[in-house]
């Protein structure tokens, strides 16, 4: 998780594409839900801060939605 800024959805897809069993992923994600939400919020904030120099706020929000970030994580950066 510390290597890249990713949404929870992106993490799941990457793990599945690497051949990790989906039930193992789901178990891990359910056991570590709060930690993953916090990671996703920080990740969204990092992306927002980097993109703010070159993009409008609404364009960044659209970008985050397309990347799979949850509305609660995006709302967190707007506050």
CSV table of N, CA and C in Angstrom, one decimal:
chain,number,residue,atom,x,y,z
A,1,UNK,N,0.8,-1.2,0.0
A,1,UNK,CA,0.0,0.0,0.0
A,1,UNK,C,0.9,1.3,0.0
A,2,UNK,N,2.1,1.2,0.5
A,2,UNK,CA,2.9,2.4,0.6
A,2,UNK,C,3.6,2.7,-0.7
A,3,UNK,N,3.5,1.9,-1.7
A,3,UNK,CA,4.2,2.1,-2.9
A,3,UNK,C,3.4,3.1,-3.9
A,4,UNK,N,2.1,3.0,-3.9
A,4,UNK,CA,1.4,3.8,-4.9
A,4,UNK,C,0.1,4.4,-4.2
A,5,UNK,N,-0.4,5.4,-4.9
A,5,UNK,CA,-1.7,6.0,-4.5
A,5,UNK,C,-2.7,5.2,-5.3
A,6,UNK,N,-3.6,4.4,-4.6
A,6,UNK,CA,-4.6,3.6,-5.3
A,6,UNK,C,-5.8,3.6,-4.5
A,7,UNK,N,-6.9,3.4,-5.3
A,7,UNK,CA,-8.2,3.2,-4.6
A,7,UNK,C,-8.3,1.8,-4.2
A,8,UNK,N,-9.2,1.5,-3.3
A,8,UNK,CA,-9.4,0.1,-2.9
A,8,UNK,C,-9.8,-0.8,-4.1
A,9,UNK,N,-10.6,-0.3,-5.0
A,9,UNK,CA,-11.0,-1.0,-6.2
A,9,UNK,C,-9.8,-1.3,-7.0
A,10,UNK,N,-8.9,-0.4,-7.2
A,10,UNK,CA,-7.7,-0.6,-8.0
A,10,UNK,C,-6.8,-1.7,-7.3
A,11,UNK,N,-6.7,-1.7,-6.0
A,11,UNK,CA,-5.9,-2.7,-5.3
A,11,UNK,C,-6.5,-4.1,-5.5
A,12,UNK,N,-7.8,-4.2,-5.4
A,12,UNK,CA,-8.4,-5.5,-5.7
A,12,UNK,C,-8.1,-6.0,-7.1
A,13,UNK,N,-8.3,-5.2,-8.1
A,13,UNK,CA,-8.1,-5.6,-9.5
A,13,UNK,C,-6.6,-6.0,-9.7
A,14,UNK,N,-5.7,-5.3,-9.1
A,14,UNK,CA,-4.3,-5.6,-9.3
A,14,UNK,C,-4.0,-6.9,-8.6
A,15,UNK,N,-4.5,-7.2,-7.4
A,15,UNK,CA,-4.2,-8.4,-6.8
A,15,UNK,C,-4.8,-9.6,-7.5
A,16,UNK,N,-6.0,-9.4,-8.0
A,16,UNK,CA,-6.7,-10.5,-8.8
A,16,UNK,C,-5.9,-10.8,-10.1
A,17,UNK,N,-5.4,-9.7,-10.7
A,17,UNK,CA,-4.7,-9.9,-12.0
A,17,UNK,C,-3.3,-10.6,-11.7
A,18,UNK,N,-2.8,-10.5,-10.5
A,18,UNK,CA,-1.6,-11.2,-10.2
A,18,UNK,C,-1.8,-12.6,-9.8
A,19,UNK,N,-3.1,-13.0,-9.8
A,19,UNK,CA,-3.4,-14.4,-9.5
A,19,UNK,C,-3.8,-14.7,-8.0
A,20,UNK,N,-4.0,-13.7,-7.2
A,20,UNK,CA,-4.4,-13.9,-5.8
A,20,UNK,C,-5.9,-14.3,-5.8
A,21,UNK,N,-6.2,-15.3,-4.9
A,21,UNK,CA,-7.5,-15.8,-4.8
A,21,UNK,C,-8.4,-14.7,-4.3
A,22,UNK,N,-9.6,-14.5,-5.0
A,22,UNK,CA,-10.5,-13.5,-4.7
A,22,UNK,C,-11.1,-13.6,-3.2
A,23,UNK,N,-11.3,-14.8,-2.7
A,23,UNK,CA,-11.8,-15.0,-1.4
A,23,UNK,C,-10.8,-14.5,-0.3
A,24,UNK,N,-9.5,-14.7,-0.6
A,24,UNK,CA,-8.5,-14.2,0.3
A,24,UNK,C,-8.5,-12.7,0.3
A,25,UNK,N,-8.6,-12.1,-0.9
A,25,UNK,CA,-8.6,-10.7,-1.0
A,25,UNK,C,-9.8,-10.1,-0.2
A,26,UNK,N,-11.0,-10.7,-0.4
A,26,UNK,CA,-12.2,-10.2,0.3
A,26,UNK,C,-12.1,-10.3,1.8
A,27,UNK,N,-11.5,-11.5,2.2
A,27,UNK,CA,-11.3,-11.6,3.7
A,27,UNK,C,-10.4,-10.6,4.2
A,28,UNK,N,-9.3,-10.4,3.6
A,28,UNK,CA,-8.3,-9.3,4.0
A,28,UNK,C,-9.0,-8.0,4.0
A,29,UNK,N,-9.7,-7.6,3.0
A,29,UNK,CA,-10.2,-6.3,2.9
A,29,UNK,C,-11.3,-6.1,3.9
A,30,UNK,N,-12.1,-7.1,4.2
A,30,UNK,CA,-13.1,-7.0,5.2
A,30,UNK,C,-12.5,-6.9,6.6
A,31,UNK,N,-11.4,-7.6,6.9
A,31,UNK,CA,-10.8,-7.5,8.2
A,31,UNK,C,-10.0,-6.2,8.4
A,32,UNK,N,-9.6,-5.5,7.3
A,32,UNK,CA,-8.8,-4.3,7.4
A,32,UNK,C,-9.5,-3.1,6.8
A,33,UNK,N,-10.8,-3.1,6.9
A,33,UNK,CA,-11.7,-2.1,6.2
A,33,UNK,C,-11.3,-0.7,6.6
A,34,UNK,N,-11.2,-0.4,7.9
A,34,UNK,CA,-11.0,0.9,8.4
A,34,UNK,C,-9.6,1.4,7.9
A,35,UNK,N,-8.6,0.6,8.0
A,35,UNK,CA,-7.3,0.9,7.6
A,35,UNK,C,-7.2,1.2,6.1
A,36,UNK,N,-7.9,0.4,5.3
A,36,UNK,CA,-8.0,0.6,3.8
A,36,UNK,C,-8.7,1.9,3.5
A,37,UNK,N,-9.8,2.2,4.2
A,37,UNK,CA,-10.5,3.5,3.9
A,37,UNK,C,-9.6,4.7,4.2
A,38,UNK,N,-8.9,4.6,5.3
A,38,UNK,CA,-7.9,5.7,5.7
A,38,UNK,C,-6.8,5.8,4.6
A,39,UNK,N,-6.3,4.7,4.1
A,39,UNK,CA,-5.3,4.7,3.1
A,39,UNK,C,-5.9,5.3,1.8
A,40,UNK,N,-7.1,4.9,1.4
A,40,UNK,CA,-7.7,5.5,0.2
A,40,UNK,C,-7.9,7.0,0.3
A,41,UNK,N,-8.3,7.5,1.5
A,41,UNK,CA,-8.5,8.9,1.7
A,41,UNK,C,-7.2,9.6,1.6
A,42,UNK,N,-6.1,9.1,2.1
A,42,UNK,CA,-4.8,9.7,2.0
A,42,UNK,C,-4.3,9.7,0.6
A,43,UNK,N,-4.6,8.6,-0.1
A,43,UNK,CA,-4.2,8.5,-1.5
A,43,UNK,C,-4.9,9.5,-2.4
A,44,UNK,N,-6.2,9.6,-2.1
A,44,UNK,CA,-7.0,10.6,-2.9
A,44,UNK,C,-6.5,12.0,-2.6
A,45,UNK,N,-6.2,12.3,-1.3
A,45,UNK,CA,-5.6,13.6,-1.0
A,45,UNK,C,-4.3,13.9,-1.7
A,46,UNK,N,-3.5,12.9,-1.7
A,46,UNK,CA,-2.2,13.0,-2.4
A,46,UNK,C,-2.3,13.3,-3.9
A,47,UNK,N,-3.2,12.6,-4.5
A,47,UNK,CA,-3.5,12.8,-6.0
A,47,UNK,C,-4.1,14.2,-6.2
A,48,UNK,N,-5.0,14.6,-5.3
A,48,UNK,CA,-5.6,15.9,-5.4
A,48,UNK,C,-4.6,17.0,-5.3
A,49,UNK,N,-3.7,16.9,-4.4
A,49,UNK,CA,-2.6,17.9,-4.2
A,49,UNK,C,-1.7,18.0,-5.4
A,50,UNK,N,-1.4,16.8,-6.0
A,50,UNK,CA,-0.5,16.8,-7.1
A,50,UNK,C,-1.1,17.4,-8.3
A,51,UNK,N,-2.4,17.0,-8.6
A,51,UNK,CA,-3.1,17.4,-9.8
A,51,UNK,C,-3.6,18.9,-9.7
A,52,UNK,N,-3.7,19.4,-8.5
A,52,UNK,CA,-4.3,20.8,-8.3
A,52,UNK,C,-3.5,21.8,-9.1
A,53,UNK,N,-2.2,21.6,-9.3
A,53,UNK,CA,-1.3,22.5,-10.0
A,53,UNK,C,-1.7,22.7,-11.4
A,54,UNK,N,-2.2,21.6,-12.0
A,54,UNK,CA,-2.4,21.6,-13.5
A,54,UNK,C,-3.9,21.4,-13.9
A,55,UNK,N,-4.8,21.0,-12.9
A,55,UNK,CA,-6.1,20.7,-13.3
A,55,UNK,C,-7.1,21.5,-12.4
A,56,UNK,N,-8.3,21.6,-12.9
A,56,UNK,CA,-9.4,22.3,-12.1
A,56,UNK,C,-9.9,21.2,-11.1
A,57,UNK,N,-10.5,21.7,-10.0
A,57,UNK,CA,-11.0,20.9,-8.9
A,57,UNK,C,-12.0,19.8,-9.4
A,58,UNK,N,-12.9,20.3,-10.3
A,58,UNK,CA,-14.0,19.3,-10.7
A,58,UNK,C,-13.3,18.3,-11.6
A,59,UNK,N,-12.3,18.6,-12.4
A,59,UNK,CA,-11.7,17.6,-13.3
A,59,UNK,C,-10.9,16.6,-12.4
A,60,UNK,N,-10.3,17.0,-11.3
A,60,UNK,CA,-9.6,16.1,-10.4
A,60,UNK,C,-10.7,15.1,-9.8
A,61,UNK,N,-11.8,15.7,-9.4
A,61,UNK,CA,-12.8,14.8,-8.8
A,61,UNK,C,-13.3,13.8,-9.8
A,62,UNK,N,-13.5,14.2,-11.0
A,62,UNK,CA,-13.9,13.3,-12.1
A,62,UNK,C,-12.9,12.2,-12.3
A,63,UNK,N,-11.6,12.6,-12.3
A,63,UNK,CA,-10.5,11.7,-12.4
A,63,UNK,C,-10.5,10.6,-11.3
A,64,UNK,N,-10.7,11.1,-10.1
A,64,UNK,CA,-10.7,10.2,-8.9
A,64,UNK,C,-11.9,9.2,-9.0
A,65,UNK,N,-13.0,9.7,-9.5
A,65,UNK,CA,-14.2,8.8,-9.6
A,65,UNK,C,-13.9,7.7,-10.7
A,66,UNK,N,-13.3,8.1,-11.8
A,66,UNK,CA,-12.9,7.1,-12.8
A,66,UNK,C,-11.9,6.1,-12.3
A,67,UNK,N,-11.0,6.5,-11.4
A,67,UNK,CA,-10.0,5.6,-10.8
A,67,UNK,C,-10.6,4.7,-9.8
A,68,UNK,N,-11.9,4.9,-9.4
A,68,UNK,CA,-12.5,3.9,-8.5
A,68,UNK,C,-12.6,4.4,-7.1
A,69,UNK,N,-12.3,5.6,-6.8
A,69,UNK,CA,-12.3,6.1,-5.4
A,69,UNK,C,-13.8,6.3,-5.0
A,70,UNK,N,-14.0,5.9,-3.7
A,70,UNK,CA,-15.3,6.0,-3.2
A,70,UNK,C,-15.7,7.5,-2.9
A,71,UNK,N,-17.0,7.7,-3.0
A,71,UNK,CA,-17.5,9.1,-2.8
A,71,UNK,C,-17.1,9.6,-1.4
A,72,UNK,N,-17.0,8.8,-0.4
A,72,UNK,CA,-16.7,9.2,1.0
A,72,UNK,C,-15.2,9.7,1.0
A,73,UNK,N,-14.4,9.0,0.2
A,73,UNK,CA,-12.9,9.4,0.2
A,73,UNK,C,-12.8,10.7,-0.6
A,74,UNK,N,-13.6,10.9,-1.6
A,74,UNK,CA,-13.5,12.2,-2.4
A,74,UNK,C,-14.1,13.3,-1.6
A,75,UNK,N,-15.2,13.0,-0.9
A,75,UNK,CA,-15.8,14.1,0.0
A,75,UNK,C,-14.8,14.5,1.0
A,76,UNK,N,-14.0,13.6,1.5
A,76,UNK,CA,-13.0,13.8,2.6
A,76,UNK,C,-12.0,14.9,2.1
A,77,UNK,N,-11.6,14.9,0.8
A,77,UNK,CA,-10.6,15.9,0.4
A,77,UNK,C,-11.2,17.2,0.1
A,78,UNK,N,-12.6,17.3,-0.1
A,78,UNK,CA,-13.2,18.5,-0.4
A,78,UNK,C,-13.4,19.3,0.9
A,79,UNK,N,-13.3,18.7,2.0
A,79,UNK,CA,-13.6,19.4,3.3
A,79,UNK,C,-12.4,20.3,3.7
